[in-house]
Amino acid sequence: EKGGYDHFMIKEIHEQPEAIKNTLMELTDIEKIVNKMGNVKRICFVACGTSYHASLIGKYLFESLGGIPTDVILASEFKYSAGSLDKDTLVILISQSGETADTLKALRTAKNTSKTLAIVNVLGSTATREADYIIYTRAGPEIGVAATKTYISQLTCIYMLAGLLCKHGDLVDKLHEIPQIIQNMLDNEDYIKAIAQKYRDAQDFFFIGRGFSYPTALEGALKLKEITYIHGEGYAAGELKHGPLALIDDEVPVVAVTPPGESHDKTVSNVEEVRARGAHVIAVGAESDENLQSEAEDVIGVDDSIDEIMSPIPYVVPLQLLSYYMSVARGIDPDKPKNLAKCVTVE
Ligand code: M6R
């Protein structure tokens, strides 16, 4: 049932090009929802864990492309601070399982004031029965506890939704190119496997990025913690000098997410800062980014055509692979990380 792979997680990482293609088939349903919903003045995302990171990318998208004010709230914090919900706010709940207790609780509260839209992977799950509108991510069943293909599919849905709501048809066109780009990275995963071997005994990691790459850094750090038990911190690169720089030395590898675009040069300056403190830097950036080649010890290249806005989808893949291969190198079963369950049904 693992289709020749050692673990479900690596199988599911490899299923990502297919998952995106399947998610793209949801476009017509998303169009219908957008037409029915009418004007959206404000958006509030609510989610946990990896689904929360997908939501953060949604905020950058809706605000930068559509000027739609967008909040992102952790479902477990929703009852303490839900912002100012009203009938013109669209509350978007993101949940792979559709059963996460905190997310369901927030959904029930949000329904009293606002329109609710759930982006869910599991057909017929509780969230799909309770939300006003439903988008299915269509990633197929995900068995590994670590969310991988469902995250990629959540992002694909958010990009389609943003393309429609913010009238940026080019976003949807660009999504069609991503499966092949990810496939090319998967075909060359041995390079990432070698980097994973090199750092398997590290005890702390930092992941840094700015703008669209900040949630990617958070997601990279979450994957690392979850399946390797190594402490990983995702940080907005510009925040490093406001505290965590004190922790950086040659024992702390730093993964820098540096796609081409507005944030690139500033993140590269942060790379210089951490290198000056002895850190080993692994940069994920455009293949022909010469700047990175000279600044970082290891560079994981992504197709040059990917700009900052589209980067969250393909750029997370090397981070998933890095954690997977480090987990295996440390003798851990990545499919069953200790203390964690696939679906969190208690608050
Ligand atoms: O099913 P959900 O998307 O609501 O789950 C939310 C989180 O529990 C989940 O994303 C968790 O963080 C993942 N296991 C991380 O890989």
mmCIF file of C-alpha atoms and ligand atoms in Angstrom:
data_model
loop_
_atom_site.group_PDB
_atom_site.id
_atom_site.type_symbol
_atom_site.label_atom_id
_atom_site.label_comp_id
_atom_site.label_asym_id
_atom_site.label_seq_id
_atom_site.Cartn_x
_atom_site.Cartn_y
_atom_site.Cartn_z
ATOM 1 C CA GLU A 1 0.000 0.000 0.000
ATOM 2 C CA LYS A 2 3.046 2.257 0.249
ATOM 3 C CA GLY A 3 3.504 1.748 -3.478
ATOM 4 C CA GLY A 4 7.144 0.720 -3.173
ATOM 5 C CA TYR A 5 8.104 3.638 -0.923
ATOM 6 C CA ASP A 6 9.570 3.150 2.571
ATOM 7 C CA HIS A 7 7.023 5.411 4.234
ATOM 8 C CA PHE A 8 3.675 7.024 3.509
ATOM 9 C CA MET A 9 5.235 10.431 3.987
ATOM 10 C CA ILE A 10 7.690 10.086 1.111
ATOM 11 C CA LYS A 11 4.977 8.520 -1.046
ATOM 12 C CA GLU A 12 2.742 11.495 -0.311
ATOM 13 C CA ILE A 13 5.548 13.970 -1.022
ATOM 14 C CA HIS A 14 5.953 12.287 -4.392
ATOM 15 C CA GLU A 15 2.221 12.458 -5.042
ATOM 16 C CA GLN A 16 2.264 16.246 -4.904
ATOM 17 C CA PRO A 17 2.426 16.971 -8.644
ATOM 18 C CA GLU A 18 -0.641 14.742 -9.084
ATOM 19 C CA ALA A 19 -2.355 16.289 -6.076
ATOM 20 C CA ILE A 20 -2.044 19.774 -7.589
ATOM 21 C CA LYS A 21 -3.506 18.542 -10.873
ATOM 22 C CA ASN A 22 -6.460 17.023 -9.020
ATOM 23 C CA THR A 23 -6.969 20.140 -6.931
ATOM 24 C CA LEU A 24 -7.069 22.249 -10.093
ATOM 25 C CA MET A 25 -10.173 20.296 -11.102
ATOM 26 C CA GLU A 26 -11.984 22.026 -8.258
ATOM 27 C CA LEU A 27 -11.786 25.320 -10.180
ATOM 28 C CA THR A 28 -15.317 25.235 -11.568
ATOM 29 C CA ASP A 29 -16.767 24.586 -8.115
ATOM 30 C CA ILE A 30 -14.726 27.471 -6.721
ATOM 31 C CA GLU A 31 -16.048 29.723 -9.495
ATOM 32 C CA LYS A 32 -19.624 28.828 -8.531
ATOM 33 C CA ILE A 33 -18.933 29.636 -4.886
ATOM 34 C CA VAL A 34 -17.324 32.976 -5.733
ATOM 35 C CA ASN A 35 -20.314 33.923 -7.894
ATOM 36 C CA LYS A 36 -22.772 32.981 -5.167
ATOM 37 C CA MET A 37 -20.895 34.735 -2.378
ATOM 38 C CA GLY A 38 -20.850 38.153 -3.969
ATOM 39 C CA ASN A 39 -18.701 40.893 -2.557
ATOM 40 C CA VAL A 40 -16.114 39.984 0.079
ATOM 41 C CA LYS A 41 -14.961 43.005 2.047
ATOM 42 C CA ARG A 42 -12.874 41.239 4.644
ATOM 43 C CA ILE A 43 -11.429 37.765 5.149
ATOM 44 C CA CYS A 44 -10.627 35.928 8.354
ATOM 45 C CA PHE A 45 -8.739 32.623 8.119
ATOM 46 C CA VAL A 46 -8.943 30.179 11.026
ATOM 47 C CA ALA A 47 -6.819 27.024 11.242
ATOM 48 C CA CYS A 48 -4.202 25.028 13.193
ATOM 49 C CA GLY A 49 -0.693 23.792 12.438
ATOM 50 C CA THR A 50 0.189 23.349 8.796
ATOM 51 C CA SER A 51 -3.275 24.543 7.757
ATOM 52 C CA TYR A 52 -2.504 27.755 9.664
ATOM 53 C CA HIS A 53 0.626 28.229 7.580
ATOM 54 C CA ALA A 54 -1.412 27.841 4.384
ATOM 55 C CA SER A 55 -3.747 30.503 5.786
ATOM 56 C CA LEU A 56 -0.854 32.912 6.353
ATOM 57 C CA ILE A 57 0.024 32.655 2.681
ATOM 58 C CA GLY A 58 -3.599 33.464 1.942
ATOM 59 C CA LYS A 59 -3.221 36.708 3.864
ATOM 60 C CA TYR A 60 -0.218 37.796 1.794
ATOM 61 C CA LEU A 61 -2.114 36.911 -1.396
ATOM 62 C CA PHE A 62 -5.466 38.546 -0.665
ATOM 63 C CA GLU A 63 -3.883 41.694 0.685
ATOM 64 C CA SER A 64 -1.264 42.146 -2.017
ATOM 65 C CA LEU A 65 -3.392 41.157 -5.022
ATOM 66 C CA GLY A 66 -6.846 42.272 -3.984
ATOM 67 C CA GLY A 67 -6.347 44.782 -1.200
ATOM 68 C CA ILE A 68 -8.791 42.700 0.873
ATOM 69 C CA PRO A 69 -8.042 43.134 4.587
ATOM 70 C CA THR A 70 -7.264 39.652 5.904
ATOM 71 C CA ASP A 71 -6.750 38.266 9.397
ATOM 72 C CA VAL A 72 -5.342 34.866 10.263
ATOM 73 C CA ILE A 73 -6.277 33.406 13.630
ATOM 74 C CA LEU A 74 -5.116 30.193 15.255
ATOM 75 C CA ALA A 75 -8.271 28.184 15.896
ATOM 76 C CA SER A 76 -7.275 27.596 19.514
ATOM 77 C CA GLU A 77 -7.031 31.394 20.031
ATOM 78 C CA PHE A 78 -10.246 32.243 18.229
ATOM 79 C CA LYS A 79 -12.365 32.270 21.364
ATOM 80 C CA TYR A 80 -10.048 34.822 22.997
ATOM 81 C CA SER A 81 -9.679 37.142 20.005
ATOM 82 C CA ALA A 82 -11.763 36.780 16.890
ATOM 83 C CA GLY A 83 -11.297 40.277 15.533
ATOM 84 C CA SER A 84 -14.380 42.104 14.314
ATOM 85 C CA LEU A 85 -16.482 39.607 12.432
ATOM 86 C CA ASP A 86 -19.566 40.842 10.609
ATOM 87 C CA LYS A 87 -21.810 39.831 7.725
ATOM 88 C CA ASP A 88 -19.382 41.185 5.133
ATOM 89 C CA THR A 89 -16.544 39.067 6.480
ATOM 90 C CA LEU A 90 -15.799 35.736 4.884
ATOM 91 C CA VAL A 91 -14.451 33.303 7.489
ATOM 92 C CA ILE A 92 -12.300 30.656 5.793
ATOM 93 C CA LEU A 93 -11.623 27.548 7.851
ATOM 94 C CA ILE A 94 -8.808 25.368 6.598
ATOM 95 C CA SER A 95 -8.572 21.793 7.786
ATOM 96 C CA GLN A 96 -7.206 18.689 6.123
ATOM 97 C CA SER A 97 -9.292 16.387 8.322
ATOM 98 C CA GLY A 98 -12.329 18.600 8.756
ATOM 99 C CA GLU A 99 -12.466 17.219 12.309
ATOM 100 C CA THR A 100 -10.020 19.381 14.284
ATOM 101 C CA ALA A 101 -11.865 20.320 17.479
ATOM 102 C CA ASP A 102 -10.624 23.912 17.764
ATOM 103 C CA THR A 103 -11.364 24.632 14.118
ATOM 104 C CA LEU A 104 -14.890 23.197 14.394
ATOM 105 C CA LYS A 105 -15.566 25.231 17.494
ATOM 106 C CA ALA A 106 -14.471 28.413 15.704
ATOM 107 C CA LEU A 107 -16.636 27.490 12.721
ATOM 108 C CA ARG A 108 -19.709 27.211 14.970
ATOM 109 C CA THR A 109 -19.027 30.610 16.502
ATOM 110 C CA ALA A 110 -18.253 32.307 13.188
ATOM 111 C CA LYS A 111 -21.518 31.069 11.671
ATOM 112 C CA ASN A 112 -23.455 33.364 13.989
ATOM 113 C CA THR A 113 -22.120 36.478 12.319
ATOM 114 C CA SER A 114 -20.445 35.674 9.026
ATOM 115 C CA LYS A 115 -20.374 33.605 5.876
ATOM 116 C CA THR A 116 -18.203 30.530 6.372
ATOM 117 C CA LEU A 117 -16.152 28.652 3.815
ATOM 118 C CA ALA A 118 -14.329 25.431 4.721
ATOM 119 C CA ILE A 119 -11.368 24.181 2.687
ATOM 120 C CA VAL A 120 -11.190 20.492 3.569
ATOM 121 C CA ASN A 121 -9.595 17.304 2.277
ATOM 122 C CA VAL A 122 -11.758 14.616 3.869
ATOM 123 C CA LEU A 123 -15.088 14.159 2.088
ATOM 124 C CA GLY A 124 -18.129 14.229 4.349
ATOM 125 C CA SER A 125 -16.162 15.319 7.440
ATOM 126 C CA THR A 126 -17.877 17.431 10.110
ATOM 127 C CA ALA A 127 -16.619 20.767 8.758
ATOM 128 C CA THR A 128 -18.132 19.991 5.362
ATOM 129 C CA ARG A 129 -21.527 19.445 6.954
ATOM 130 C CA GLU A 130 -21.494 22.673 8.924
ATOM 131 C CA ALA A 131 -19.899 25.377 6.766
ATOM 132 C CA ASP A 132 -21.942 27.502 4.327
ATOM 133 C CA TYR A 133 -19.553 26.799 1.446
ATOM 134 C CA ILE A 134 -17.099 23.957 0.927
ATOM 135 C CA ILE A 135 -14.036 23.581 -1.233
ATOM 136 C CA TYR A 136 -12.479 20.126 -1.427
ATOM 137 C CA THR A 137 -8.720 19.988 -1.778
ATOM 138 C CA ARG A 138 -8.891 16.599 -3.546
ATOM 139 C CA ALA A 139 -5.359 15.584 -2.484
ATOM 140 C CA GLY A 140 -6.469 12.008 -1.833
ATOM 141 C CA PRO A 141 -6.064 10.266 1.543
ATOM 142 C CA GLU A 142 -3.051 11.364 3.554
ATOM 143 C CA ILE A 143 -1.822 8.688 5.975
ATOM 144 C CA GLY A 144 1.437 10.173 7.251
ATOM 145 C CA VAL A 145 0.903 12.344 10.326
ATOM 146 C CA ALA A 146 2.935 15.131 8.735
ATOM 147 C CA ALA A 147 0.809 17.133 6.322
ATOM 148 C CA THR A 148 2.518 17.346 2.927
ATOM 149 C CA LYS A 149 0.333 16.879 -0.149
ATOM 150 C CA THR A 150 -2.699 18.260 1.637
ATOM 151 C CA TYR A 151 -0.767 21.480 2.372
ATOM 152 C CA ILE A 152 0.177 21.817 -1.303
ATOM 153 C CA SER A 153 -3.463 21.252 -2.253
ATOM 154 C CA GLN A 154 -4.695 23.782 0.320
ATOM 155 C CA LEU A 155 -2.337 26.330 -1.208
ATOM 156 C CA THR A 156 -3.546 25.478 -4.697
ATOM 157 C CA CYS A 157 -7.139 26.136 -3.566
ATOM 158 C CA ILE A 158 -6.183 29.423 -1.923
ATOM 159 C CA TYR A 159 -4.402 30.555 -5.104
ATOM 160 C CA MET A 160 -7.438 29.662 -7.233
ATOM 161 C CA LEU A 161 -9.711 31.497 -4.843
ATOM 162 C CA ALA A 162 -7.422 34.529 -4.811
ATOM 163 C CA GLY A 163 -7.142 34.441 -8.602
ATOM 164 C CA LEU A 164 -10.943 34.614 -8.849
ATOM 165 C CA LEU A 165 -11.721 37.000 -5.999
ATOM 166 C CA CYS A 166 -8.885 39.395 -6.852
ATOM 167 C CA LYS A 167 -9.356 38.988 -10.625
ATOM 168 C CA HIS A 168 -5.854 37.723 -11.331
ATOM 169 C CA GLY A 169 -6.483 35.001 -13.903
ATOM 170 C CA ASP A 170 -2.740 34.614 -14.428
ATOM 171 C CA LEU A 171 -2.447 32.928 -11.019
ATOM 172 C CA VAL A 172 -4.483 29.961 -12.215
ATOM 173 C CA ASP A 173 -2.428 29.735 -15.429
ATOM 174 C CA LYS A 174 0.771 29.693 -13.419
ATOM 175 C CA LEU A 175 -0.536 26.914 -11.155
ATOM 176 C CA HIS A 176 -0.653 24.598 -14.170
ATOM 177 C CA GLU A 177 3.113 24.877 -14.568
ATOM 178 C CA ILE A 178 3.949 23.925 -10.997
ATOM 179 C CA PRO A 179 3.446 20.109 -11.087
ATOM 180 C CA GLN A 180 6.271 19.683 -13.609
ATOM 181 C CA ILE A 181 8.548 22.006 -11.657
ATOM 182 C CA ILE A 182 7.970 19.988 -8.481
ATOM 183 C CA GLN A 183 8.477 16.746 -10.404
ATOM 184 C CA ASN A 184 11.908 17.954 -11.539
ATOM 185 C CA MET A 185 12.863 18.612 -7.909
ATOM 186 C CA LEU A 186 11.629 15.189 -6.830
ATOM 187 C CA ASP A 187 13.705 13.575 -9.575
ATOM 188 C CA ASN A 188 16.795 15.163 -8.033
ATOM 189 C CA GLU A 189 16.078 14.505 -4.376
ATOM 190 C CA ASP A 190 19.407 12.717 -3.764
ATOM 191 C CA TYR A 191 21.032 16.107 -3.440
ATOM 192 C CA ILE A 192 18.699 16.993 -0.557
ATOM 193 C CA LYS A 193 19.206 13.562 0.973
ATOM 194 C CA ALA A 194 22.947 14.287 1.131
ATOM 195 C CA ILE A 195 22.335 17.616 2.885
ATOM 196 C CA ALA A 196 20.053 15.820 5.351
ATOM 197 C CA GLN A 197 22.847 13.363 6.175
ATOM 198 C CA LYS A 198 25.228 16.211 6.804
ATOM 199 C CA TYR A 199 22.982 17.873 9.392
ATOM 200 C CA ARG A 200 21.340 14.829 10.987
ATOM 201 C CA ASP A 201 22.990 15.453 14.374
ATOM 202 C CA ALA A 202 22.172 19.151 14.651
ATOM 203 C CA GLN A 203 20.152 20.122 17.713
ATOM 204 C CA ASP A 204 18.736 23.456 16.645
ATOM 205 C CA PHE A 205 17.788 24.852 13.278
ATOM 206 C CA PHE A 206 16.522 28.210 12.111
ATOM 207 C CA PHE A 207 14.352 28.736 9.051
ATOM 208 C CA ILE A 208 14.147 32.289 7.789
ATOM 209 C CA GLY A 209 12.191 34.092 5.088
ATOM 210 C CA ARG A 210 10.348 37.315 4.399
ATOM 211 C CA GLY A 211 6.929 38.042 2.910
ATOM 212 C CA PHE A 212 5.561 35.017 1.076
ATOM 213 C CA SER A 213 8.561 33.037 2.312
ATOM 214 C CA TYR A 214 7.894 33.648 5.985
ATOM 215 C CA PRO A 215 5.057 31.092 6.245
ATOM 216 C CA THR A 216 7.237 28.690 4.243
ATOM 217 C CA ALA A 217 9.943 29.101 6.884
ATOM 218 C CA LEU A 218 7.387 28.386 9.620
ATOM 219 C CA GLU A 219 6.221 25.278 7.812
ATOM 220 C CA GLY A 220 9.808 24.057 7.307
ATOM 221 C CA ALA A 221 10.431 24.413 11.032
ATOM 222 C CA LEU A 222 7.194 22.629 11.953
ATOM 223 C CA LYS A 223 8.002 19.665 9.704
ATOM 224 C CA LEU A 224 11.462 19.445 11.265
ATOM 225 C CA LYS A 225 10.183 19.444 14.854
ATOM 226 C CA GLU A 226 7.398 17.031 14.123
ATOM 227 C CA ILE A 227 9.332 14.203 12.485
ATOM 228 C CA THR A 228 13.009 14.642 13.478
ATOM 229 C CA TYR A 229 12.517 15.891 17.078
ATOM 230 C CA ILE A 230 15.128 18.551 16.356
ATOM 231 C CA HIS A 231 14.287 22.016 17.595
ATOM 232 C CA GLY A 232 13.473 24.182 14.589
ATOM 233 C CA GLU A 233 12.413 27.802 14.662
ATOM 234 C CA GLY A 234 10.791 29.601 11.794
ATOM 235 C CA TYR A 235 11.463 33.310 11.878
ATOM 236 C CA ALA A 236 10.712 36.361 9.803
ATOM 237 C CA ALA A 237 14.245 37.095 8.610
ATOM 238 C CA GLY A 238 13.970 40.752 9.612
ATOM 239 C CA GLU A 239 13.277 39.760 13.217
ATOM 240 C CA LEU A 240 16.539 37.893 13.684
ATOM 241 C CA LYS A 241 18.388 40.884 14.986
ATOM 242 C CA HIS A 242 15.650 41.572 17.513
ATOM 243 C CA GLY A 243 16.681 38.623 19.643
ATOM 244 C CA PRO A 244 17.371 35.213 18.129
ATOM 245 C CA LEU A 245 20.649 36.260 16.516
ATOM 246 C CA ALA A 246 22.074 35.706 20.000
ATOM 247 C CA LEU A 247 21.509 31.963 19.508
ATOM 248 C CA ILE A 248 23.309 31.687 16.195
ATOM 249 C CA ASP A 249 26.699 29.998 16.000
ATOM 250 C CA ASP A 250 28.396 27.274 13.984
ATOM 251 C CA GLU A 251 26.236 24.600 15.631
ATOM 252 C CA VAL A 252 22.966 26.080 14.368
ATOM 253 C CA PRO A 253 22.251 25.544 10.676
ATOM 254 C CA VAL A 254 20.070 28.191 9.053
ATOM 255 C CA VAL A 255 17.737 27.426 6.162
ATOM 256 C CA ALA A 256 17.043 30.591 4.158
ATOM 257 C CA VAL A 257 14.060 30.749 1.828
ATOM 258 C CA THR A 258 15.113 33.214 -0.854
ATOM 259 C CA PRO A 259 13.083 33.201 -4.067
ATOM 260 C CA PRO A 260 13.653 35.990 -6.586
ATOM 261 C CA GLY A 261 11.570 39.088 -5.840
ATOM 262 C CA GLU A 262 11.122 42.012 -3.540
ATOM 263 C CA SER A 263 12.373 40.298 -0.384
ATOM 264 C CA HIS A 264 15.379 38.587 -1.943
ATOM 265 C CA ASP A 265 18.188 41.048 -1.271
ATOM 266 C CA LYS A 266 17.115 41.729 2.272
ATOM 267 C CA THR A 267 17.007 38.026 3.129
ATOM 268 C CA VAL A 268 20.438 37.601 1.548
ATOM 269 C CA SER A 269 21.736 40.323 3.913
ATOM 270 C CA ASN A 270 20.351 38.242 6.791
ATOM 271 C CA VAL A 271 22.227 35.263 5.389
ATOM 272 C CA GLU A 272 25.414 37.339 5.567
ATOM 273 C CA GLU A 273 24.585 38.250 9.168
ATOM 274 C CA VAL A 274 24.226 34.650 10.303
ATOM 275 C CA ARG A 275 27.269 33.538 8.351
ATOM 276 C CA ALA A 276 29.313 36.192 10.135
ATOM 277 C CA ARG A 277 28.334 34.328 13.332
ATOM 278 C CA GLY A 278 29.554 31.024 11.938
ATOM 279 C CA ALA A 279 26.209 29.526 10.869
ATOM 280 C CA HIS A 280 26.060 26.940 8.101
ATOM 281 C CA VAL A 281 23.507 28.193 5.601
ATOM 282 C CA ILE A 282 21.301 26.112 3.341
ATOM 283 C CA ALA A 283 19.548 28.420 0.894
ATOM 284 C CA VAL A 284 16.521 27.541 -1.200
ATOM 285 C CA GLY A 285 16.430 29.834 -4.209
ATOM 286 C CA ALA A 286 16.352 30.181 -7.965
ATOM 287 C CA GLU A 287 18.661 27.780 -9.799
ATOM 288 C CA SER A 288 20.736 30.459 -11.437
ATOM 289 C CA ASP A 289 20.919 32.812 -8.453
ATOM 290 C CA GLU A 290 24.686 33.423 -8.388
ATOM 291 C CA ASN A 291 24.429 35.581 -5.342
ATOM 292 C CA LEU A 292 23.187 32.627 -3.309
ATOM 293 C CA GLN A 293 25.882 30.327 -4.651
ATOM 294 C CA SER A 294 28.507 32.592 -3.146
ATOM 295 C CA GLU A 295 26.643 33.310 0.110
ATOM 296 C CA ALA A 296 25.364 29.891 1.172
ATOM 297 C CA GLU A 297 27.148 26.636 1.891
ATOM 298 C CA ASP A 298 24.464 24.574 0.190
ATOM 299 C CA VAL A 299 21.972 25.858 -2.344
ATOM 300 C CA ILE A 300 18.821 23.981 -3.272
ATOM 301 C CA GLY A 301 17.739 25.288 -6.663
ATOM 302 C CA VAL A 302 14.151 25.794 -7.778
ATOM 303 C CA ASP A 303 13.139 26.586 -11.370
ATOM 304 C CA ASP A 304 14.034 30.181 -12.292
ATOM 305 C CA SER A 305 10.524 30.906 -13.587
ATOM 306 C CA ILE A 306 9.083 30.812 -10.043
ATOM 307 C CA ASP A 307 8.678 34.280 -8.614
ATOM 308 C CA GLU A 308 8.049 35.234 -5.032
ATOM 309 C CA ILE A 309 4.243 35.089 -5.290
ATOM 310 C CA MET A 310 4.160 31.535 -6.633
ATOM 311 C CA SER A 311 7.107 30.360 -4.529
ATOM 312 C CA PRO A 312 5.227 28.996 -1.481
ATOM 313 C CA ILE A 313 4.027 25.946 -3.417
ATOM 314 C CA PRO A 314 7.262 24.596 -4.936
ATOM 315 C CA TYR A 315 9.618 25.997 -2.274
ATOM 316 C CA VAL A 316 8.122 23.960 0.547
ATOM 317 C CA VAL A 317 8.957 20.678 -1.201
ATOM 318 C CA PRO A 318 12.723 20.710 -0.488
ATOM 319 C CA LEU A 319 11.945 21.541 3.140
ATOM 320 C CA GLN A 320 9.633 18.516 3.402
ATOM 321 C CA LEU A 321 12.334 16.317 1.856
ATOM 322 C CA LEU A 322 15.009 17.678 4.164
ATOM 323 C CA SER A 323 12.969 16.809 7.249
ATOM 324 C CA TYR A 324 11.953 13.433 5.871
ATOM 325 C CA TYR A 325 15.510 12.350 5.130
ATOM 326 C CA MET A 326 16.789 13.699 8.448
ATOM 327 C CA SER A 327 14.069 11.763 10.241
ATOM 328 C CA VAL A 328 15.060 8.550 8.473
ATOM 329 C CA ALA A 329 18.776 9.227 9.084
ATOM 330 C CA ARG A 330 18.002 9.569 12.799
ATOM 331 C CA GLY A 331 16.178 6.234 12.868
ATOM 332 C CA ILE A 332 12.735 7.738 13.432
ATOM 333 C CA ASP A 333 9.532 6.550 11.763
ATOM 334 C CA PRO A 334 8.326 9.760 10.092
ATOM 335 C CA ASP A 335 4.841 8.352 9.619
ATOM 336 C CA LYS A 336 4.277 8.010 13.346
ATOM 337 C CA PRO A 337 5.926 10.821 15.263
ATOM 338 C CA LYS A 338 5.723 10.428 19.030
ATOM 339 C CA ASN A 339 2.994 12.266 20.953
ATOM 340 C CA LEU A 340 1.127 13.286 17.790
ATOM 341 C CA ALA A 341 -2.089 12.155 16.125
ATOM 342 C CA LYS A 342 -3.240 12.708 12.568
ATOM 343 C CA CYS A 343 -6.419 14.282 13.736
ATOM 344 C CA VAL A 344 -6.723 16.390 16.902
ATOM 345 C CA THR A 345 -10.278 15.969 18.162
ATOM 346 C CA VAL A 346 -9.789 17.505 21.605
ATOM 347 C CA GLU A 347 -9.519 21.211 22.365
HETATM 348 O O1 M6R B 1 -6.708 18.414 9.931
HETATM 349 P P1 M6R B 1 -6.214 19.805 10.157
HETATM 350 O O2 M6R B 1 -5.674 20.444 8.922
HETATM 351 O O3 M6R B 1 -7.232 20.682 10.844
HETATM 352 O O4 M6R B 1 -4.994 19.644 11.161
HETATM 353 C C1 M6R B 1 -4.322 20.745 11.673
HETATM 354 C C2 M6R B 1 -3.014 20.347 12.295
HETATM 355 O O5 M6R B 1 -3.217 19.442 13.363
HETATM 356 C C3 M6R B 1 -2.067 19.714 11.282
HETATM 357 O O6 M6R B 1 -1.872 20.531 10.179
HETATM 358 C C4 M6R B 1 -0.695 19.410 11.914
HETATM 359 O O7 M6R B 1 -0.050 20.591 12.243
HETATM 360 C C5 M6R B 1 0.128 18.553 10.941
HETATM 361 N N1 M6R B 1 0.277 17.210 11.448
HETATM 362 C C6 M6R B 1 1.494 19.103 10.669
HETATM 363 O O8 M6R B 1 2.204 18.309 9.779
#
